[in-house]
CSV table of C-alpha atoms in Angstrom, one decimal:
chain,number,residue,atom,x,y,z
A,16,UNK,CA,12.9,12.3,28.0
A,17,UNK,CA,16.3,11.1,27.5
A,18,UNK,CA,14.4,7.9,29.6
A,19,UNK,CA,12.7,7.1,26.5
A,20,UNK,CA,15.7,7.9,23.4
A,21,UNK,CA,17.5,5.5,25.8
A,22,UNK,CA,15.0,2.8,25.5
A,23,UNK,CA,14.5,3.3,21.5
A,24,UNK,CA,18.4,3.3,21.1
A,25,UNK,CA,18.5,0.1,23.8
A,26,UNK,CA,15.7,-1.8,21.9
A,27,UNK,CA,17.3,-0.5,18.3
A,28,UNK,CA,20.9,-2.0,19.3
A,29,UNK,CA,19.6,-5.5,20.8
A,30,UNK,CA,17.1,-5.9,17.6
A,31,UNK,CA,20.2,-5.5,15.5
A,32,UNK,CA,22.6,-7.6,17.8
A,33,UNK,CA,20.2,-10.5,17.2
A,34,UNK,CA,20.2,-10.1,13.9
A,35,UNK,CA,23.3,-9.7,12.7
A,36,UNK,CA,23.7,-12.8,15.2
A,37,UNK,CA,21.9,-14.4,12.5
A,38,UNK,CA,23.0,-13.5,9.5
A,39,UNK,CA,21.4,-16.1,7.6
A,40,UNK,CA,17.7,-15.2,8.5
A,41,UNK,CA,18.7,-11.4,7.1
A,42,UNK,CA,20.1,-12.8,3.9
A,43,UNK,CA,17.2,-14.6,3.0
A,44,UNK,CA,14.6,-11.5,2.3
A,45,UNK,CA,17.2,-10.4,0.2
A,46,UNK,CA,17.9,-13.2,-1.5
A,47,UNK,CA,14.0,-13.3,-2.1
A,48,UNK,CA,13.9,-10.2,-3.4
A,49,UNK,CA,16.6,-10.7,-5.8
A,50,UNK,CA,15.1,-14.0,-7.0
A,51,UNK,CA,11.4,-13.2,-8.0
A,52,UNK,CA,12.8,-9.7,-9.5
A,53,UNK,CA,14.9,-12.0,-11.4
A,54,UNK,CA,12.3,-14.4,-12.5
A,55,UNK,CA,9.9,-12.2,-14.3
A,56,UNK,CA,12.3,-11.4,-17.5
A,57,UNK,CA,12.0,-15.4,-17.9
A,58,UNK,CA,8.4,-15.0,-17.3
A,59,UNK,CA,7.9,-11.8,-19.8
A,60,UNK,CA,10.6,-12.7,-22.3
A,61,UNK,CA,14.0,-10.5,-22.8
A,62,UNK,CA,12.7,-7.6,-24.6
A,63,UNK,CA,14.4,-4.8,-23.3
A,64,UNK,CA,11.6,-2.1,-23.8
A,65,UNK,CA,9.0,-4.4,-22.3
A,66,UNK,CA,11.2,-4.9,-19.3
A,67,UNK,CA,11.5,-1.1,-18.8
A,68,UNK,CA,8.3,-1.0,-18.7
A,69,UNK,CA,7.3,-3.2,-16.3
A,70,UNK,CA,10.2,-3.0,-13.9
A,71,UNK,CA,9.1,-0.2,-11.4
A,72,UNK,CA,6.3,-2.3,-11.1
A,73,UNK,CA,7.9,-5.6,-11.0
A,74,UNK,CA,10.3,-4.2,-8.3
A,75,UNK,CA,8.0,-2.5,-6.0
A,76,UNK,CA,5.7,-5.6,-5.8
A,77,UNK,CA,8.9,-8.2,-5.1
A,78,UNK,CA,9.5,-5.1,-2.6
A,79,UNK,CA,6.3,-5.9,-0.8
A,80,UNK,CA,6.4,-9.1,-0.9
A,81,UNK,CA,9.9,-9.8,0.5
A,82,UNK,CA,9.4,-6.9,3.5
A,83,UNK,CA,6.0,-8.9,3.7
A,84,UNK,CA,7.7,-12.2,4.4
A,85,UNK,CA,10.1,-10.8,7.0
A,86,UNK,CA,7.3,-9.7,9.1
A,87,UNK,CA,7.2,-12.8,11.1
A,88,UNK,CA,10.6,-12.1,12.1
A,89,UNK,CA,9.6,-8.7,14.1
A,90,UNK,CA,8.3,-10.1,17.2
A,91,UNK,CA,8.0,-13.7,17.0
A,92,UNK,CA,11.1,-14.5,18.8
A,93,UNK,CA,10.9,-12.1,21.4
A,94,UNK,CA,6.9,-13.2,21.7
A,95,UNK,CA,8.0,-16.9,22.1
A,96,UNK,CA,10.8,-16.9,24.9
A,97,UNK,CA,8.7,-14.4,26.9
A,98,UNK,CA,10.5,-10.9,25.9
A,99,UNK,CA,7.7,-9.5,25.0
A,100,UNK,CA,6.0,-10.0,27.8
A,101,UNK,CA,8.7,-8.1,29.9
A,102,UNK,CA,8.8,-5.7,27.2
A,103,UNK,CA,5.0,-5.1,28.2
A,104,UNK,CA,5.6,-4.1,31.6
A,105,UNK,CA,8.6,-1.9,31.7
A,106,UNK,CA,7.5,1.7,32.4
A,107,UNK,CA,8.6,3.1,29.2
A,108,UNK,CA,5.7,3.7,26.5
A,109,UNK,CA,4.3,0.5,24.5
A,110,UNK,CA,4.5,2.1,21.0
A,111,UNK,CA,8.4,3.8,22.1
A,112,UNK,CA,9.6,0.2,22.1
A,113,UNK,CA,7.4,-1.1,18.7
A,114,UNK,CA,9.1,2.3,17.0
A,115,UNK,CA,12.7,0.7,17.9
A,116,UNK,CA,11.6,-2.6,17.2
A,117,UNK,CA,9.9,-1.2,14.0
A,118,UNK,CA,13.2,0.7,13.3
A,119,UNK,CA,15.6,-2.3,13.7
A,120,UNK,CA,14.0,-4.5,11.5
A,121,UNK,CA,13.7,-2.0,8.5
A,122,UNK,CA,17.8,-2.1,9.4
A,123,UNK,CA,17.8,-5.6,8.7
A,124,UNK,CA,15.3,-5.7,6.2
A,125,UNK,CA,14.0,-3.0,4.4
A,126,UNK,CA,17.2,-1.0,3.9
A,127,UNK,CA,19.3,-3.5,2.3
A,128,UNK,CA,16.1,-3.7,-0.9
A,129,UNK,CA,16.6,-0.4,-0.9
A,130,UNK,CA,20.4,-0.6,-1.3
A,131,UNK,CA,20.1,-3.4,-3.8
A,132,UNK,CA,17.6,-2.7,-6.0
A,133,UNK,CA,19.5,-0.2,-7.8
A,134,UNK,CA,21.6,-3.2,-9.3
A,135,UNK,CA,18.2,-5.1,-10.3
A,136,UNK,CA,17.3,-1.7,-11.9
A,137,UNK,CA,20.1,-2.2,-14.4
A,138,UNK,CA,19.1,-5.5,-15.3
A,139,UNK,CA,15.7,-4.5,-16.5
A,140,UNK,CA,17.9,-1.2,-18.3
A,141,UNK,CA,16.7,1.9,-16.3
A,142,UNK,CA,17.7,5.2,-17.0
A,143,UNK,CA,20.3,6.4,-14.2
A,144,UNK,CA,17.7,9.0,-12.9
A,145,UNK,CA,15.3,6.0,-12.8
A,146,UNK,CA,17.7,3.8,-10.6
A,147,UNK,CA,17.6,7.1,-8.5
A,148,UNK,CA,14.4,7.6,-8.1
A,149,UNK,CA,13.4,3.5,-7.6
A,150,UNK,CA,15.9,3.8,-4.8
A,151,UNK,CA,14.9,7.0,-3.2
A,152,UNK,CA,11.6,5.8,-3.5
A,153,UNK,CA,12.0,2.5,-1.8
A,154,UNK,CA,14.0,4.4,1.6
A,155,UNK,CA,10.7,6.7,2.0
A,156,UNK,CA,8.6,3.8,0.6
A,157,UNK,CA,10.1,0.5,2.6
A,158,UNK,CA,9.6,2.2,6.5
A,159,UNK,CA,6.0,2.5,5.5
A,160,UNK,CA,5.8,-0.9,4.6
A,161,UNK,CA,7.9,-2.2,8.2
A,162,UNK,CA,5.1,0.4,9.9
A,163,UNK,CA,1.9,-1.0,8.8
A,164,UNK,CA,3.3,-5.0,8.7
A,165,UNK,CA,3.7,-4.6,12.4
A,166,UNK,CA,0.4,-4.2,13.1
A,167,UNK,CA,-0.5,-7.0,11.1
A,168,UNK,CA,2.4,-8.9,12.6
A,169,UNK,CA,1.2,-8.0,15.9
A,170,UNK,CA,-2.4,-9.3,15.5
A,171,UNK,CA,-1.3,-12.5,14.1
A,172,UNK,CA,1.0,-13.3,16.8
A,173,UNK,CA,0.9,-17.0,18.3
A,174,UNK,CA,-2.4,-17.6,15.8
A,175,UNK,CA,-2.8,-20.6,13.5
A,176,UNK,CA,-1.5,-20.4,9.8
A,177,UNK,CA,-0.2,-16.5,10.4
A,178,UNK,CA,2.4,-16.5,8.0
A,179,UNK,CA,0.0,-16.9,5.5
A,180,UNK,CA,-2.9,-14.7,7.7
A,181,UNK,CA,-0.5,-11.6,7.6
A,182,UNK,CA,0.0,-11.6,3.8
A,183,UNK,CA,-4.1,-11.3,3.6
A,184,UNK,CA,-4.2,-8.6,6.3
A,185,UNK,CA,-1.5,-6.4,5.1
A,186,UNK,CA,-1.1,-6.4,1.5
A,187,UNK,CA,-4.6,-4.5,0.8
A,188,UNK,CA,-3.2,-1.8,3.2
A,189,UNK,CA,0.2,-2.2,1.1
A,190,UNK,CA,-1.5,-0.9,-2.1
A,191,UNK,CA,-1.1,2.9,-1.8
A,192,UNK,CA,2.6,2.6,-1.1
A,193,UNK,CA,3.1,0.2,-4.4
A,194,UNK,CA,0.9,3.0,-6.6
A,195,UNK,CA,3.3,5.9,-5.7
A,196,UNK,CA,6.6,3.9,-5.1
A,197,UNK,CA,6.3,2.6,-8.3
A,198,UNK,CA,4.4,5.4,-9.9
A,199,UNK,CA,7.2,7.8,-9.0
A,200,UNK,CA,10.0,6.3,-10.9
A,201,UNK,CA,6.7,5.6,-13.9
A,202,UNK,CA,6.8,9.6,-13.5
A,203,UNK,CA,10.5,10.3,-13.9
A,204,UNK,CA,10.7,8.2,-16.5
A,205,UNK,CA,8.2,9.8,-18.8
A,206,UNK,CA,9.4,13.2,-17.8
A,207,UNK,CA,6.7,14.4,-15.4
A,208,UNK,CA,8.9,14.6,-12.6
A,209,UNK,CA,8.5,12.3,-9.4
A,210,UNK,CA,8.1,15.2,-6.7
A,211,UNK,CA,4.3,14.9,-6.3
A,212,UNK,CA,4.9,10.8,-5.6
A,213,UNK,CA,7.7,10.9,-3.5
A,214,UNK,CA,6.1,13.7,-1.4
A,215,UNK,CA,3.1,11.6,-1.0
A,216,UNK,CA,4.9,8.6,0.2
A,217,UNK,CA,6.4,11.2,2.6
A,218,UNK,CA,3.8,12.4,3.8
A,219,UNK,CA,2.4,8.0,4.1
A,220,UNK,CA,5.6,7.8,6.1
A,221,UNK,CA,4.7,10.7,8.8
A,222,UNK,CA,1.1,9.6,8.7
A,223,UNK,CA,2.4,5.7,10.0
A,224,UNK,CA,5.2,7.0,11.7
A,225,UNK,CA,2.5,8.7,14.1
A,226,UNK,CA,-0.8,5.8,13.8
A,227,UNK,CA,1.4,2.6,13.2
A,228,UNK,CA,3.2,2.4,16.8
A,229,UNK,CA,0.0,3.2,18.6
A,230,UNK,CA,-2.3,0.8,16.8
A,231,UNK,CA,0.3,-1.7,17.0
A,232,UNK,CA,0.6,-1.4,20.5
A,233,UNK,CA,-2.7,-1.6,20.8
A,234,UNK,CA,-2.6,-4.9,19.0
A,235,UNK,CA,0.3,-6.5,21.0
A,236,UNK,CA,-1.9,-6.0,24.6
A,237,UNK,CA,-4.6,-8.1,22.6
A,238,UNK,CA,-2.4,-10.5,21.8
A,239,UNK,CA,-0.2,-11.1,24.9
A,240,UNK,CA,-3.9,-11.1,26.8
B,24,UNK,CA,-38.8,10.2,41.9
B,25,UNK,CA,-38.6,9.7,38.1
B,26,UNK,CA,-38.0,6.8,36.9
B,27,UNK,CA,-34.9,6.2,35.2
B,28,UNK,CA,-33.8,5.0,31.6
B,29,UNK,CA,-31.5,2.0,31.2
B,30,UNK,CA,-29.8,3.0,28.1
B,31,UNK,CA,-28.1,-0.2,28.1
B,32,UNK,CA,-30.4,-2.3,29.2
B,33,UNK,CA,-30.0,-3.9,25.5
B,34,UNK,CA,-26.3,-4.2,25.4
B,35,UNK,CA,-26.7,-7.1,27.7
B,36,UNK,CA,-26.5,-10.1,25.4
B,37,UNK,CA,-29.1,-11.8,27.4
B,38,UNK,CA,-31.5,-9.3,26.5
B,39,UNK,CA,-31.1,-8.4,23.3
B,40,UNK,CA,-31.0,-12.1,22.1
B,41,UNK,CA,-35.3,-12.3,22.5
B,42,UNK,CA,-35.4,-8.5,21.3
B,43,UNK,CA,-33.6,-9.5,17.9
B,44,UNK,CA,-35.7,-12.5,17.4
B,45,UNK,CA,-38.5,-10.2,17.8
B,46,UNK,CA,-37.6,-7.4,15.2
B,47,UNK,CA,-36.5,-10.0,12.8
B,48,UNK,CA,-39.7,-10.7,11.3
B,49,UNK,CA,-41.0,-6.9,11.1
B,50,UNK,CA,-37.5,-6.5,9.4
B,51,UNK,CA,-37.8,-9.3,7.0
B,52,UNK,CA,-41.4,-8.4,5.9
B,53,UNK,CA,-40.3,-4.4,5.6
B,54,UNK,CA,-37.3,-6.1,3.0
B,55,UNK,CA,-40.0,-7.5,1.0
B,56,UNK,CA,-42.0,-5.0,0.7
B,57,UNK,CA,-39.7,-2.4,-0.6
B,58,UNK,CA,-37.9,-5.3,-3.1
B,59,UNK,CA,-41.7,-5.9,-4.4
B,60,UNK,CA,-42.3,-2.5,-5.8
B,61,UNK,CA,-39.1,-1.7,-6.2
B,62,UNK,CA,-38.3,-4.5,-9.0
B,63,UNK,CA,-41.6,-3.1,-10.2
B,64,UNK,CA,-40.6,0.2,-10.5
B,65,UNK,CA,-36.9,-0.6,-12.3
B,66,UNK,CA,-38.3,-3.4,-14.4
B,67,UNK,CA,-41.8,-1.9,-15.6
B,68,UNK,CA,-41.7,1.6,-14.7
B,69,UNK,CA,-38.3,3.5,-15.1
B,70,UNK,CA,-37.8,4.1,-19.0
B,71,UNK,CA,-35.2,2.6,-20.8
B,72,UNK,CA,-32.0,4.3,-21.3
B,73,UNK,CA,-31.5,6.4,-24.6
B,74,UNK,CA,-28.0,5.5,-24.5
B,75,UNK,CA,-27.6,1.6,-23.0
B,76,UNK,CA,-31.2,0.5,-24.1
B,77,UNK,CA,-32.6,-2.4,-20.9
B,78,UNK,CA,-29.2,-3.3,-19.6
B,79,UNK,CA,-28.9,-0.3,-17.4
B,80,UNK,CA,-31.3,-1.9,-15.8
B,81,UNK,CA,-28.7,-3.8,-13.3
B,82,UNK,CA,-27.9,-0.3,-11.7
B,83,UNK,CA,-31.1,-1.2,-9.5
B,84,UNK,CA,-28.9,-3.8,-8.3
B,85,UNK,CA,-25.6,-2.9,-8.4
B,86,UNK,CA,-25.5,0.7,-7.3
B,87,UNK,CA,-27.6,0.2,-4.0
B,88,UNK,CA,-25.0,-3.2,-3.3
B,89,UNK,CA,-22.2,-0.4,-3.9
B,90,UNK,CA,-23.6,2.2,-1.2
B,91,UNK,CA,-24.6,-0.9,1.6
B,92,UNK,CA,-21.0,-2.6,0.8
B,93,UNK,CA,-19.1,0.9,1.8
B,94,UNK,CA,-22.0,1.9,4.4
B,95,UNK,CA,-21.7,-1.2,5.9
B,96,UNK,CA,-17.8,-1.4,6.6
B,97,UNK,CA,-18.2,2.1,8.3
B,98,UNK,CA,-21.4,0.6,11.2
B,99,UNK,CA,-19.1,-2.6,11.1
B,100,UNK,CA,-16.1,-0.9,12.4
B,101,UNK,CA,-18.5,1.6,14.3
B,102,UNK,CA,-19.3,-1.3,16.3
B,103,UNK,CA,-15.7,-2.6,16.3
B,104,UNK,CA,-14.4,0.2,17.6
B,105,UNK,CA,-17.4,0.3,20.6
B,106,UNK,CA,-16.3,-2.9,21.4
B,107,UNK,CA,-13.0,-1.9,21.5
B,108,UNK,CA,-13.5,1.5,23.8
B,109,UNK,CA,-16.7,0.2,26.0
B,110,UNK,CA,-15.9,-3.3,26.5
B,111,UNK,CA,-19.1,-4.4,25.4
B,112,UNK,CA,-19.6,-7.9,24.4
B,113,UNK,CA,-22.2,-7.3,21.9
B,114,UNK,CA,-21.0,-4.3,19.8
B,115,UNK,CA,-18.4,-6.8,18.9
B,116,UNK,CA,-20.6,-9.4,18.0
B,117,UNK,CA,-22.9,-6.9,15.6
B,118,UNK,CA,-19.4,-6.3,14.3
B,119,UNK,CA,-18.3,-10.1,13.2
B,120,UNK,CA,-22.1,-10.1,12.1
B,121,UNK,CA,-22.2,-8.0,10.1
B,122,UNK,CA,-18.8,-8.5,8.2
B,123,UNK,CA,-20.2,-11.4,6.0
B,124,UNK,CA,-23.4,-9.9,4.4
B,125,UNK,CA,-21.0,-6.8,3.5
B,126,UNK,CA,-19.1,-9.0,1.9
B,127,UNK,CA,-21.3,-10.5,0.1
B,128,UNK,CA,-22.8,-6.9,-1.1
B,129,UNK,CA,-19.0,-5.9,-2.1
B,130,UNK,CA,-19.5,-9.2,-4.4
B,131,UNK,CA,-22.5,-8.6,-5.5
B,132,UNK,CA,-21.5,-4.5,-7.0
B,133,UNK,CA,-18.3,-6.3,-8.2
B,134,UNK,CA,-20.2,-9.5,-10.1
B,135,UNK,CA,-23.1,-7.2,-11.2
B,136,UNK,CA,-20.8,-4.1,-12.0
B,137,UNK,CA,-18.9,-6.3,-14.6
B,138,UNK,CA,-22.2,-8.0,-15.6
B,139,UNK,CA,-22.7,-4.1,-16.6
B,140,UNK,CA,-19.6,-3.7,-18.2
B,141,UNK,CA,-19.4,-6.2,-20.9
B,142,UNK,CA,-22.4,-4.8,-23.1
B,143,UNK,CA,-21.2,-1.1,-22.0
B,144,UNK,CA,-17.4,-1.0,-22.0
B,145,UNK,CA,-17.2,-4.4,-24.1
B,146,UNK,CA,-15.0,-6.1,-21.3
B,147,UNK,CA,-16.0,-7.9,-17.8
B,148,UNK,CA,-13.3,-6.0,-16.0
B,149,UNK,CA,-11.5,-2.9,-16.3
B,150,UNK,CA,-9.3,-1.6,-13.8
B,151,UNK,CA,-11.5,1.5,-13.0
B,152,UNK,CA,-10.5,3.6,-10.0
B,153,UNK,CA,-14.2,2.3,-8.5
B,154,UNK,CA,-14.2,-1.6,-9.4
B,155,UNK,CA,-10.1,-1.2,-8.2
B,156,UNK,CA,-11.3,0.2,-4.8
B,157,UNK,CA,-14.7,-2.2,-4.4
B,158,UNK,CA,-11.9,-5.1,-4.9
B,159,UNK,CA,-9.8,-3.6,-2.4
B,160,UNK,CA,-13.0,-3.5,0.3
B,161,UNK,CA,-13.2,-7.3,-0.6
B,162,UNK,CA,-10.1,-8.2,0.4
B,163,UNK,CA,-10.4,-6.1,3.4
B,164,UNK,CA,-13.8,-8.0,4.5
B,165,UNK,CA,-12.0,-11.3,3.8
B,166,UNK,CA,-8.7,-9.9,6.2
B,167,UNK,CA,-11.3,-9.2,8.7
B,168,UNK,CA,-13.1,-12.5,8.6
B,169,UNK,CA,-10.2,-14.5,8.2
B,170,UNK,CA,-8.3,-13.2,11.2
B,171,UNK,CA,-11.5,-13.6,13.0
B,172,UNK,CA,-11.9,-17.3,12.4
B,173,UNK,CA,-8.5,-17.9,13.3
B,174,UNK,CA,-8.1,-17.2,16.7
B,175,UNK,CA,-10.3,-19.4,18.9
B,176,UNK,CA,-10.7,-17.4,22.2
B,177,UNK,CA,-13.8,-15.0,21.0
B,178,UNK,CA,-13.2,-12.2,22.7
B,179,UNK,CA,-9.1,-12.2,21.3
B,180,UNK,CA,-10.4,-12.1,18.4
B,181,UNK,CA,-13.1,-9.6,18.8
B,182,UNK,CA,-10.5,-7.5,20.0
B,183,UNK,CA,-8.3,-8.4,17.3
B,184,UNK,CA,-10.6,-8.0,14.4
B,185,UNK,CA,-11.7,-4.7,15.6
B,186,UNK,CA,-7.9,-3.0,15.8
B,187,UNK,CA,-8.0,-4.8,12.2
B,188,UNK,CA,-11.4,-2.9,11.2
B,189,UNK,CA,-10.1,0.6,12.8
B,190,UNK,CA,-6.9,0.7,10.5
B,191,UNK,CA,-9.1,-0.4,7.5
B,192,UNK,CA,-11.2,3.0,8.2
B,193,UNK,CA,-8.2,5.0,8.4
B,194,UNK,CA,-7.1,3.6,5.2
B,195,UNK,CA,-10.2,3.3,2.9
B,196,UNK,CA,-10.1,6.9,2.5
B,197,UNK,CA,-6.0,6.6,1.3
B,198,UNK,CA,-6.5,3.4,-0.8
B,199,UNK,CA,-9.6,5.2,-2.7
B,200,UNK,CA,-7.6,8.4,-3.6
B,201,UNK,CA,-4.6,6.6,-4.5
B,202,UNK,CA,-6.4,4.0,-7.0
B,203,UNK,CA,-7.8,7.1,-8.1
B,204,UNK,CA,-5.2,9.0,-9.1
B,205,UNK,CA,-3.4,5.8,-10.3
B,206,UNK,CA,-6.0,5.2,-12.5
B,207,UNK,CA,-6.1,8.8,-13.7
B,208,UNK,CA,-2.3,9.1,-14.2
B,209,UNK,CA,-2.3,5.4,-16.3
B,210,UNK,CA,-5.1,5.6,-18.8
B,211,UNK,CA,-5.9,9.4,-19.5
B,212,UNK,CA,-9.5,9.4,-20.9
B,213,UNK,CA,-10.4,6.3,-19.1
B,214,UNK,CA,-14.0,4.8,-19.5
B,215,UNK,CA,-16.3,5.5,-16.3
B,216,UNK,CA,-19.4,4.8,-15.1
B,217,UNK,CA,-21.5,7.6,-17.1
B,218,UNK,CA,-23.6,9.7,-14.8
B,219,UNK,CA,-25.9,10.3,-17.6
B,220,UNK,CA,-28.2,13.8,-17.3
B,221,UNK,CA,-30.4,14.3,-14.7
B,222,UNK,CA,-32.2,10.8,-13.8
B,223,UNK,CA,-35.6,9.8,-14.4
B,224,UNK,CA,-37.5,10.5,-11.3
B,225,UNK,CA,-38.9,6.4,-11.7
B,226,UNK,CA,-35.3,5.8,-11.8
B,227,UNK,CA,-34.2,7.6,-8.1
B,228,UNK,CA,-37.6,6.0,-6.8
B,229,UNK,CA,-36.9,2.9,-8.1
B,230,UNK,CA,-32.8,2.7,-7.2
B,231,UNK,CA,-34.0,4.5,-3.6
B,232,UNK,CA,-37.1,1.9,-3.1
B,233,UNK,CA,-34.3,-1.1,-3.6
B,234,UNK,CA,-31.1,0.8,-1.5
B,235,UNK,CA,-34.3,0.8,1.6
B,236,UNK,CA,-34.7,-3.2,0.3
B,237,UNK,CA,-31.5,-4.0,0.8
B,238,UNK,CA,-30.9,-2.0,4.3
B,239,UNK,CA,-33.9,-4.0,5.7
B,240,UNK,CA,-32.6,-7.6,4.6
B,241,UNK,CA,-28.9,-6.5,6.2
B,242,UNK,CA,-30.2,-5.6,9.2
B,243,UNK,CA,-32.5,-8.7,9.7
B,244,UNK,CA,-29.9,-11.1,8.6
B,245,UNK,CA,-27.0,-9.2,10.5
B,246,UNK,CA,-29.8,-10.1,14.0
B,247,UNK,CA,-30.3,-13.6,12.8
B,248,UNK,CA,-26.8,-14.3,12.5
B,249,UNK,CA,-25.9,-12.1,15.8
B,250,UNK,CA,-28.8,-14.2,17.4
B,251,UNK,CA,-26.3,-17.4,16.7
B,252,UNK,CA,-23.4,-15.7,17.6
B,253,UNK,CA,-24.8,-14.8,21.3
B,254,UNK,CA,-25.9,-18.4,21.9
B,255,UNK,CA,-22.2,-20.0,20.7
B,256,UNK,CA,-20.8,-17.0,22.6
B,257,UNK,CA,-22.2,-17.2,26.0
B,258,UNK,CA,-23.0,-21.0,26.0
B,259,UNK,CA,-22.2,-21.6,29.1
B,260,UNK,CA,-24.7,-19.0,30.4
B,261,UNK,CA,-27.6,-20.6,32.6
B,262,UNK,CA,-29.8,-18.6,30.7
B,263,UNK,CA,-29.0,-19.8,27.0
B,264,UNK,CA,-29.8,-23.5,28.7
B,265,UNK,CA,-33.4,-22.3,29.8
B,266,UNK,CA,-33.6,-20.8,26.1
B,267,UNK,CA,-32.9,-24.0,25.0
B,268,UNK,CA,-34.7,-26.1,27.2
B,269,UNK,CA,-37.0,-28.3,24.8
B,270,UNK,CA,-40.0,-27.2,26.6
B,271,UNK,CA,-39.4,-24.2,25.7
B,272,UNK,CA,-38.5,-24.2,22.4
B,273,UNK,CA,-41.2,-23.7,20.1
């Protein structure tokens, strides 16, 4: 048991260290998120009433795209330099290692989105409780995106045109998270309360935590054959 | 000693190839035999709807196509899972042979649905729960086919797309209910496909006949496609050279 937690912690620490050495990669995802969200008022027009309505959807779609763009980094460099092969050979079960990688990946590419989202919400004139629910829904939802995305990233390792392909595979599977993530903010602003949506997002998170590392490990083994 | 039946005889591509060749004409003829009375019933026997007039008749294509689109995904995922677990080559070939037909029926269901929607709802496209989840199903099919096409080595392609198909199957109910709840939350009293009172018997017969026709068509086309797939993947095998030798070709 201790060896499992030790392996998990080791993977997380290693991946975070690697990510912090290449800070530009982390910031690229974040700025992509900010830029996409800032483009919408330019396209739709600056009326605050409209912006307030579209804000949850825009922020959530941008978060979907940003976390999808970051997927390529999850396994690729380890795949290229052979680290991944060594991980497959370790005695620790692969799903635990995959979970560690996903968690580290979320810390560097998902958590920054959660933290900056309220600031973007202010640009869209969201009320304070809307901002809070937006951040909360992203906090529960973005790990699900990373978990589902891990399956797609593992399946497309070393595949021709993997970057575009991964969007085709992963985006349809992201739809439930988008619906309930953006729905939570909508519901709280219309006075319905966001609890139901957040509970469902939490359920998705638990389901994905159980199933996704396992499916991603199966996909990694297929890709490394 | 009683003769032992070899259940797995036809799971070898070599044994299945000629069997599939023999089965194709039967299923193709069956498809035709169901289509002709099916179309006759849908156009001439089934009465016009008291509300929707003649335009409802597209339902006889639309509903079976929608049924098939979902059913084929399940069968495809079943074959894909079998291919992963039992490592049988033929099942993964069946999975990839079914995908294009499934995508075609999904597209057909969307297309006919929008043809029906224009006179009934006054719009080509409505973000109705069923339409939206059918659209997402089309995306899943496209993802499956493009992953399969992107990987050159057929064994790896089959196994990778099998994992994707299984992940999709787990997700389909989640997606369906999310879209349904999203729809009811957003639109309030939304327009849904009118179920009508109880269906006229002749309408029901027409619908069942068309569904059977689509089913037979699917089997025939999938078998044709799997035969090509077998030849392509087993092209280095002795027996393929034997089959393709000009003297034996007919």
